[in-house]
């Protein structure tokens, strides 16, 4: 039986460090600066033979207004209500602060199972803080160091009996499964097998700060899972969320806003941007979200070009369409700018949405599914060679420096994105313009708009394979027989 463990505490007590250690990966950003984590991040944790879900939360602060810190606190309190067990972390070197006392009282009321952990407890300097932690009234604190992996055995000892309780409760609540079936029900050859597991579609939402990425994902999820607000740059980590959108299992990545490289000076923002770039590399479909008020800025073009160079299926979504007055004229201008500024994504879908109201989400879902289908498309070699013959007849390859280029045959080497190999003579002489001619023809004739297409020219060795090889010396037997004939 799996359970959920939420790690809570003041800012900069080491929650994200422990989260990374439990999941075995550096998923959460870690920095000396307090308040790095803002959103809830879930991960599959492993501690010896225990398997559970761990939730990294934002640092609790004593604010209850609508400020950014207040919204972060409400999100953390929601995680506390949803979790089976809360791990309350304090800083053993700093000791117990008045905020710790306030939050301990809140956890005592809102959570049935609270575990107290005194982090950063390596060395004698932390002894006083560990002893002081008893004053919180949450039982004996676990002395641990998330940075060095100390105290995990004690954490396991506390979690194990609680895990057994959840397992027993689940078995009691489980429905009866011992049901007698008739022969007709037991074996039905015409029954359609139901898949038990479907690999989720990986979708990354990227764009400039304050484009509305987190708001859009919240609208898709149907709940406020991500922190949003008027401030730019709220999201820092690349947060992945599992959901089922119109019957399709998906993993959606919310990424930090990407500014121009020259403006990114702080170390933390550099980490956030690199985390977002990593999400693009792992995604299958990338939704580039633009602001309808200032679309296709230089940074938008760079982000879209990055997704294309990584070989991902790309969709351009224009957000904040609900506040646009002249929609038809604006849409015409957007399409013209798209074709002019991003020719490498010619034919990619351009969708208008409103993350605030939810309008256009059905069109966005259809565009994602179509882009994913094209990204996985495979064309037979026979179709490609018939098509190649027609393309050469319409426009023969050039003869640079008097060397005629022969395109012999073509085949598809890979999908995701589609990649094709053309076997030809003098592959290094094929001009880039002719390769673009073939790629554009593939897009139109095989209905592959927008998806990146890779085309490689490969040469064939037409020379005599025996040319230049030394003649084999005559064998001794041949010399012997020639000598006997002379005799």
Coordinates of C-alpha atoms in Angstrom, one line a residue:
X1 CA 0.0 0.0 0.0
X2 CA 1.4 3.4 -1.1
X3 CA 1.0 6.4 1.1
X4 CA 1.7 10.1 0.6
X5 CA 4.3 12.0 2.7
X6 CA 4.4 15.8 2.7
X7 CA 7.6 17.5 3.7
X8 CA 6.8 20.9 5.4
X9 CA 8.7 23.5 7.4
X10 CA 10.1 27.0 7.3
X11 CA 12.0 28.2 4.2
X12 CA 15.6 26.9 3.8
X13 CA 15.4 24.0 6.3
X14 CA 16.3 21.4 3.7
X15 CA 13.0 20.1 2.4
X16 CA 14.0 20.0 -1.3
X17 CA 17.3 18.3 -0.4
X18 CA 15.5 15.5 1.4
X19 CA 13.0 15.3 -1.4
X20 CA 15.8 14.8 -3.9
X21 CA 17.4 12.1 -1.7
X22 CA 14.1 10.2 -1.3
X23 CA 13.3 10.2 -5.1
X24 CA 17.0 9.4 -6.0
X25 CA 17.2 12.3 -8.5
X26 CA 17.9 16.0 -8.5
X27 CA 14.4 17.0 -9.5
X28 CA 13.9 20.0 -7.1
X29 CA 16.0 23.1 -7.4
X30 CA 18.3 23.5 -4.3
X31 CA 20.0 26.8 -3.4
X32 CA 21.2 28.6 -0.2
X33 CA 18.7 31.3 -0.9
X34 CA 15.5 30.8 1.1
X35 CA 12.2 30.4 -0.6
X36 CA 13.4 28.6 -3.8
X37 CA 10.5 26.1 -3.9
X38 CA 7.1 27.7 -4.6
X39 CA 4.9 25.0 -6.2
X40 CA 4.1 21.5 -4.9
X41 CA 6.2 18.8 -6.5
X42 CA 5.4 15.1 -6.3
X43 CA 7.8 12.3 -6.8
X44 CA 8.0 8.5 -6.4
X45 CA 10.1 7.9 -3.3
X46 CA 12.0 4.8 -2.2
X47 CA 13.3 4.1 1.3
X48 CA 14.6 0.5 1.7
X49 CA 11.5 -1.6 0.8
X50 CA 9.0 1.2 1.3
X51 CA 7.5 2.8 -1.8
X52 CA 5.4 5.9 -1.4
X53 CA 4.7 9.4 -2.9
X54 CA 6.6 12.3 -1.4
X55 CA 5.5 15.9 -1.8
X56 CA 7.9 18.9 -1.7
X57 CA 6.2 22.0 -0.5
X58 CA 7.0 25.7 -0.2
X59 CA 8.3 27.1 3.0
X60 CA 5.7 28.0 5.6
X61 CA 5.5 31.7 6.4
X62 CA 3.3 33.7 8.8
X63 CA 1.3 35.5 6.2
X64 CA -2.4 35.0 5.4
X65 CA -3.1 37.7 2.9
X66 CA -3.2 37.5 -1.0
X67 CA 0.5 38.2 -1.4
X68 CA 2.8 35.7 -3.1
X69 CA 3.9 34.2 0.3
X70 CA 0.2 34.0 1.3
X71 CA -0.7 32.0 -1.8
X72 CA 2.3 29.8 -1.3
X73 CA 1.2 29.1 2.3
X74 CA -2.4 28.1 1.2
X75 CA -0.9 25.7 -1.4
X76 CA 1.2 24.1 1.3
X77 CA -1.7 23.8 3.7
X78 CA -3.7 22.1 0.9
X79 CA -0.8 19.5 0.6
X80 CA -1.0 19.0 4.4
X81 CA -4.7 18.2 4.2
X82 CA -4.2 15.8 1.3
X83 CA -1.2 13.9 2.7
X84 CA -1.4 10.8 4.8
X85 CA 1.7 11.7 6.8
X86 CA 3.4 15.1 7.4
X87 CA 7.2 15.3 8.0
X88 CA 7.8 18.6 9.8
X89 CA 11.4 19.7 9.4
X90 CA 13.2 22.2 11.6
X91 CA 16.8 23.5 11.4
X92 CA 18.7 22.0 14.3
X93 CA 21.5 24.6 13.9
X94 CA 19.2 27.6 14.2
X95 CA 17.0 26.0 16.9
X96 CA 13.2 26.4 17.4
X97 CA 11.9 29.8 16.2
X98 CA 8.5 31.3 17.0
X99 CA 7.3 30.4 13.5
X100 CA 8.1 26.7 14.2
X101 CA 5.8 26.9 17.3
X102 CA 3.0 28.4 15.2
X103 CA 3.3 25.8 12.4
X104 CA 3.6 22.9 14.9
X105 CA 0.3 23.9 16.4
X106 CA -1.3 24.1 12.9
X107 CA 0.0 20.6 12.0
X108 CA -1.2 19.1 15.2
X109 CA -4.7 20.2 14.3
X110 CA -4.7 19.5 10.6
X111 CA -2.8 16.2 10.3
X112 CA -3.4 12.9 12.0
X113 CA 0.3 11.7 11.6
X114 CA 3.1 14.2 12.1
X115 CA 6.8 13.2 12.2
X116 CA 9.3 15.7 13.6
X117 CA 12.7 15.8 11.9
X118 CA 15.6 18.0 13.1
X119 CA 17.7 18.5 9.9
X120 CA 21.3 19.8 9.6
X121 CA 22.0 17.8 12.8
X122 CA 25.5 16.6 11.9
X123 CA 28.1 17.7 14.4
X124 CA 27.9 18.9 18.0
X125 CA 26.8 22.4 17.0
X126 CA 23.3 21.0 16.4
X127 CA 22.9 19.2 19.8
X128 CA 21.1 22.1 21.5
X129 CA 18.7 22.5 18.6
X130 CA 17.8 18.8 18.6
X131 CA 17.1 18.9 22.4
X132 CA 15.0 22.1 21.9
X133 CA 12.9 20.4 19.3
X134 CA 11.2 18.4 22.1
X135 CA 9.4 21.6 23.1
X136 CA 7.2 21.4 20.0
X137 CA 5.2 18.5 21.6
X138 CA 5.4 16.3 18.5
X139 CA 7.3 13.5 20.1
X140 CA 11.0 12.5 19.7
X141 CA 12.7 14.3 16.8
X142 CA 14.5 12.3 14.2
X143 CA 18.1 13.6 14.0
X144 CA 19.1 13.7 10.4
X145 CA 21.1 15.3 7.7
X146 CA 19.4 15.4 4.3
X147 CA 22.6 16.6 2.6
X148 CA 24.7 13.6 3.8
X149 CA 21.9 11.0 4.0
X150 CA 22.1 10.6 7.8
X151 CA 19.0 9.6 9.8
X152 CA 17.2 7.8 7.0
X153 CA 17.2 4.5 9.0
X154 CA 15.4 6.3 11.8
X155 CA 12.9 7.7 9.4
X156 CA 12.3 4.2 8.0
X157 CA 11.7 2.9 11.5
X158 CA 9.0 5.5 12.1
X159 CA 7.4 5.1 8.7
X160 CA 7.2 1.3 8.6
X161 CA 4.5 0.8 11.3
X162 CA 2.4 3.6 9.7
X163 CA 2.7 2.0 6.3
X164 CA 1.5 -1.3 7.8
X165 CA -1.5 0.5 9.2
X166 CA -2.4 2.0 5.8
X167 CA -2.0 -1.4 4.2
X168 CA -4.3 -3.1 6.7
X169 CA -6.9 -0.3 6.2
X170 CA -6.8 -0.7 2.5
X171 CA -7.3 -4.5 2.6
X172 CA -10.3 -4.0 4.9
X173 CA -11.8 -1.5 2.5
X174 CA -11.1 -3.5 -0.6
X175 CA -14.1 -5.0 -2.4
X176 CA -14.8 -8.7 -2.4
X177 CA -13.0 -10.4 -5.4
X178 CA -13.7 -14.1 -4.9
X179 CA -16.7 -14.3 -7.3
X180 CA -17.7 -17.5 -9.0
X181 CA -18.0 -17.2 -12.8
X182 CA -20.0 -19.3 -15.1
X183 CA -18.2 -21.0 -18.0
X184 CA -19.6 -18.5 -20.5
X185 CA -18.3 -15.6 -18.4
X186 CA -15.0 -17.1 -17.6
X187 CA -13.9 -17.5 -21.2
X188 CA -15.1 -15.1 -23.8
X189 CA -13.0 -15.3 -27.0
X190 CA -14.7 -12.3 -28.5
X191 CA -14.0 -10.1 -25.5
X192 CA -11.9 -7.0 -26.2
X193 CA -8.8 -6.8 -24.0
X194 CA -8.7 -3.7 -21.8
X195 CA -5.3 -2.1 -21.5
X196 CA -4.2 -1.9 -17.9
X197 CA -1.5 0.8 -18.4
X198 CA -1.0 3.5 -21.0
X199 CA 2.2 5.4 -21.2
X200 CA 1.4 9.1 -20.7
X201 CA 1.9 11.6 -23.4
X202 CA 4.7 14.1 -22.4
X203 CA 3.7 17.7 -23.0
X204 CA 5.8 20.7 -22.1
X205 CA 4.4 24.2 -21.9
X206 CA 7.1 26.9 -22.4
X207 CA 7.2 30.6 -23.0
X208 CA 8.3 34.0 -21.7
X209 CA 7.5 35.0 -18.1
X210 CA 3.9 35.9 -17.3
X211 CA 2.5 34.4 -20.5
X212 CA 0.0 32.3 -18.5
X213 CA 1.6 28.9 -18.5
X214 CA 0.7 27.9 -14.9
X215 CA -2.9 29.3 -15.4
X216 CA -3.3 27.2 -18.5
X217 CA -2.2 24.0 -16.9
X218 CA -4.5 24.7 -13.9
X219 CA -7.4 25.1 -16.4
X220 CA -6.5 21.7 -18.0
X221 CA -6.2 20.0 -14.6
X222 CA -9.5 21.5 -13.4
X223 CA -8.0 22.6 -10.1
X224 CA -5.4 25.1 -8.8
X225 CA -2.4 22.8 -8.6
X226 CA 0.1 25.4 -9.5
X227 CA 0.9 28.8 -8.0
X228 CA -0.3 31.7 -10.2
X229 CA -0.6 35.5 -9.9
X230 CA 0.1 38.8 -11.7
X231 CA 3.8 38.7 -10.7
X232 CA 6.2 37.6 -13.5
X233 CA 8.5 34.7 -12.9
X234 CA 6.5 32.9 -10.1
X235 CA 7.3 29.4 -11.4
X236 CA 10.9 28.3 -10.8
X237 CA 11.0 24.5 -11.0
X238 CA 9.8 22.5 -14.0
X239 CA 6.8 20.8 -12.4
X240 CA 5.3 17.7 -14.0
X241 CA 1.7 16.8 -13.3
X242 CA -0.1 13.5 -14.3
X243 CA -3.6 13.9 -15.6
X244 CA -6.2 12.5 -18.0
X245 CA -7.3 15.0 -20.6
X246 CA -10.3 14.0 -22.6
X247 CA -9.5 10.3 -22.0
X248 CA -5.8 10.6 -22.9
X249 CA -3.2 10.1 -20.1
X250 CA -0.7 12.9 -20.1
X251 CA 2.2 14.2 -18.1
X252 CA 2.3 18.0 -18.5
X253 CA 5.4 20.0 -17.6
X254 CA 5.1 23.6 -16.3
X255 CA 8.3 25.4 -16.9
X256 CA 9.9 28.7 -15.7
X257 CA 9.6 31.7 -17.9
X258 CA 12.6 32.1 -20.2
X259 CA 14.0 35.6 -20.6
X260 CA 16.7 36.8 -22.9
X261 CA 20.1 35.3 -22.0
X262 CA 21.6 38.7 -21.4
X263 CA 19.0 39.5 -18.7
X264 CA 19.5 36.2 -16.8
X265 CA 22.1 37.1 -14.2
X266 CA 21.0 35.4 -11.0
X267 CA 22.2 31.9 -10.4
X268 CA 18.7 30.8 -9.4
X269 CA 17.1 32.0 -12.6
X270 CA 19.8 30.2 -14.6
X271 CA 19.0 27.0 -12.8
X272 CA 15.3 27.6 -13.5
X273 CA 15.9 28.1 -17.2
X274 CA 18.1 25.1 -17.5
X275 CA 15.4 23.0 -15.7
X276 CA 12.9 24.2 -18.3
X277 CA 15.3 23.3 -21.2
X278 CA 15.7 19.8 -19.8
X279 CA 11.8 19.5 -19.7
X280 CA 11.8 20.4 -23.5
X281 CA 14.3 17.6 -24.2
X282 CA 12.2 15.0 -22.4
X283 CA 8.9 16.2 -23.9
X284 CA 7.2 14.8 -27.0
X285 CA 5.0 17.8 -27.8
X286 CA 6.0 21.3 -26.9
X287 CA 3.3 24.1 -26.5
X288 CA 4.9 27.5 -27.0
X289 CA 2.6 29.9 -25.2
X290 CA 2.6 33.5 -26.5
X291 CA 1.0 36.6 -25.0
X292 CA -1.6 38.0 -27.4
X293 CA -0.6 41.6 -26.5
X294 CA 3.1 41.1 -27.4
X295 CA 3.4 38.0 -29.6
X296 CA 6.4 36.8 -31.5
X297 CA 9.0 38.7 -29.6
X298 CA 12.6 37.7 -30.2
X299 CA 12.6 35.4 -27.2
X300 CA 9.4 33.6 -28.4
X301 CA 11.2 32.9 -31.7
X302 CA 14.3 31.5 -29.9
X303 CA 12.1 29.2 -27.7
X304 CA 10.2 27.9 -30.7
X305 CA 13.4 27.4 -32.7
X306 CA 14.9 25.5 -29.7
X307 CA 12.0 23.1 -29.6
X308 CA 12.3 22.5 -33.4
X309 CA 16.1 21.9 -33.1
X310 CA 15.4 19.4 -30.3
X311 CA 13.1 17.6 -32.7
X312 CA 9.9 18.0 -30.8
X313 CA 6.4 18.4 -32.2
X314 CA 5.6 22.1 -31.8
X315 CA 2.3 23.9 -31.2
X316 CA 2.0 27.7 -31.1
X317 CA -0.7 28.8 -28.6
X318 CA -1.7 32.5 -28.2
X319 CA -3.0 33.2 -24.7
X320 CA -5.2 36.0 -23.3
X321 CA -7.4 35.9 -26.3
X322 CA -10.4 36.9 -24.1
X323 CA -9.2 40.5 -23.8
X324 CA -8.6 40.9 -27.6
X325 CA -11.1 43.2 -29.3
X326 CA -10.2 43.0 -33.0
X327 CA -9.9 39.2 -33.2
X328 CA -10.1 38.6 -36.9
X329 CA -7.6 41.2 -37.8
X330 CA -5.3 40.1 -35.0
X331 CA -5.5 36.5 -36.1
X332 CA -4.7 37.4 -39.7
X333 CA -1.6 39.4 -38.5
X334 CA -0.5 36.5 -36.2
X335 CA -0.6 34.0 -39.1
X336 CA 1.3 36.3 -41.4
X337 CA 4.0 36.9 -38.7
X338 CA 4.2 33.1 -38.0
X339 CA 4.8 32.2 -41.6
X340 CA 7.4 34.9 -42.0
X341 CA 9.3 34.6 -38.7
X342 CA 9.2 30.8 -38.3
X343 CA 9.5 29.2 -41.7
X344 CA 11.1 26.1 -40.2
X345 CA 7.7 25.4 -38.5
X346 CA 5.6 26.0 -41.6
X347 CA 2.2 24.3 -41.1
X348 CA 2.4 24.0 -37.4
X349 CA -0.9 24.7 -35.7
X350 CA -1.6 28.2 -34.4
X351 CA -4.2 28.0 -31.6
X352 CA -5.9 30.9 -29.7
X353 CA -6.8 30.1 -26.1
X354 CA -7.8 31.8 -22.9
X355 CA -6.2 30.2 -19.9
X356 CA -8.4 32.3 -17.6
X357 CA -11.8 31.3 -19.1
X358 CA -10.8 27.9 -20.7
X359 CA -11.9 28.8 -24.2
X360 CA -10.0 27.1 -26.9
X361 CA -8.8 24.1 -24.8
X362 CA -10.6 21.6 -27.0
X363 CA -8.8 22.9 -30.1
X364 CA -5.5 22.8 -28.2
X365 CA -6.1 19.1 -27.2
X366 CA -7.0 18.2 -30.9
X367 CA -3.8 20.0 -32.1
X368 CA -1.7 18.2 -29.5
X369 CA -3.0 14.8 -30.6
X370 CA -2.6 15.5 -34.3
X371 CA 0.9 16.8 -33.8
X372 CA 1.8 13.7 -31.8
X373 CA 0.4 11.5 -34.6
X374 CA 2.4 13.3 -37.3
X375 CA 5.5 13.1 -35.1
X376 CA 5.2 9.3 -35.0
X377 CA 4.3 8.9 -38.7
X378 CA 6.0 6.2 -40.7
X379 CA 6.0 6.0 -44.6
X380 CA 6.8 2.9 -46.5
X381 CA 9.9 2.8 -48.7
X382 CA 7.8 2.0 -51.8
X383 CA 5.8 5.2 -51.3
X384 CA 8.9 7.3 -50.8
X385 CA 10.6 6.1 -53.9
X386 CA 7.6 6.7 -56.1
X387 CA 7.4 10.1 -54.6
X388 CA 11.1 10.8 -55.1
X389 CA 10.9 9.9 -58.8
X390 CA 8.1 12.4 -59.2
X391 CA 10.0 15.1 -57.4
X392 CA 13.1 14.5 -59.5
X393 CA 11.0 14.6 -62.7
X394 CA 9.5 17.9 -61.7
X395 CA 12.8 19.4 -60.6
X396 CA 16.0 17.4 -61.3
X397 CA 18.9 17.8 -58.9
X398 CA 21.5 20.3 -60.0
X399 CA 24.9 19.4 -61.4
X400 CA 27.5 21.5 -59.4
X401 CA 30.9 21.8 -61.1
X402 CA 29.5 19.6 -63.9
X403 CA 29.1 16.6 -61.6
X404 CA 25.6 15.1 -62.0
X405 CA 23.9 14.0 -58.8
X406 CA 22.0 10.8 -58.9
X407 CA 19.3 10.2 -56.2
X408 CA 19.0 6.4 -56.2
X409 CA 16.5 5.6 -53.5
X410 CA 15.0 6.9 -50.3
X411 CA 13.9 5.3 -47.0
X412 CA 12.7 6.4 -43.6
X413 CA 15.3 5.7 -40.9
X414 CA 13.4 6.9 -37.8
X415 CA 10.4 8.5 -36.3
X416 CA 9.9 10.9 -33.4
X417 CA 10.7 13.1 -35.4
X418 CA 10.5 11.6 -38.9
X419 CA 14.0 11.1 -40.4
X420 CA 14.7 10.1 -44.0
X421 CA 17.9 8.9 -45.8
X422 CA 18.5 9.5 -49.5
X423 CA 21.2 7.4 -51.1
X424 CA 22.9 9.4 -53.8
X425 CA 26.1 10.1 -55.6
X426 CA 28.2 13.1 -54.4
X427 CA 26.1 13.7 -51.2
X428 CA 28.4 16.6 -50.2
X429 CA 27.5 18.4 -53.4
X430 CA 23.8 18.5 -52.8
X431 CA 22.8 22.1 -52.2
X432 CA 20.8 23.1 -49.1
X433 CA 18.1 24.5 -51.3
X434 CA 17.4 21.1 -52.9
X435 CA 17.2 19.5 -49.4
X436 CA 14.7 22.1 -48.4
X437 CA 12.8 21.4 -51.6
X438 CA 12.5 17.7 -50.7
X439 CA 11.6 18.5 -47.0
X440 CA 8.8 20.9 -48.0
X441 CA 7.5 18.3 -50.5
X442 CA 7.4 15.7 -47.8
X443 CA 5.4 18.1 -45.6
X444 CA 2.8 18.8 -48.3
X445 CA 2.5 15.4 -50.0
X446 CA 2.5 13.2 -46.9
X447 CA 0.5 15.6 -44.7
X448 CA 3.2 16.3 -42.1
X449 CA 2.7 20.0 -41.3
X450 CA 4.8 21.7 -38.6
X451 CA 6.7 18.6 -37.3
X452 CA 10.5 18.8 -37.6
X453 CA 11.8 16.6 -40.5
X454 CA 15.3 15.3 -40.7
X455 CA 16.9 14.5 -44.1
X456 CA 20.3 13.0 -44.6
X457 CA 22.2 12.5 -47.8
X458 CA 24.3 9.3 -47.9
X459 CA 26.8 8.3 -50.6
X460 CA 27.3 4.9 -52.3
X461 CA 30.6 3.7 -53.5
X462 CA 30.3 3.0 -57.2
X463 CA 34.0 2.2 -57.8
X464 CA 35.2 -1.3 -58.6
X465 CA 35.6 -3.0 -55.2
X466 CA 38.7 -4.8 -56.5
X467 CA 40.4 -1.7 -57.9
X468 CA 43.7 -0.9 -56.2
X469 CA 44.0 -4.3 -54.5
X470 CA 47.3 -6.1 -54.9
X471 CA 47.3 -9.3 -56.9
X472 CA 47.7 -12.4 -54.7
X473 CA 51.2 -14.1 -55.1
X474 CA 51.0 -17.4 -56.9
X475 CA 50.7 -20.4 -54.6
X476 CA 53.5 -22.9 -54.2
X477 CA 51.2 -25.6 -55.7
X478 CA 50.7 -23.6 -58.8
X479 CA 54.5 -23.2 -59.2
X480 CA 55.0 -26.9 -58.7
X481 CA 52.5 -27.8 -61.3
X482 CA 54.0 -25.4 -63.8
X483 CA 57.4 -26.9 -63.2
X484 CA 56.1 -30.5 -63.8
X485 CA 54.5 -29.4 -67.1
X486 CA 57.9 -28.1 -68.3
X487 CA 59.5 -31.5 -67.5

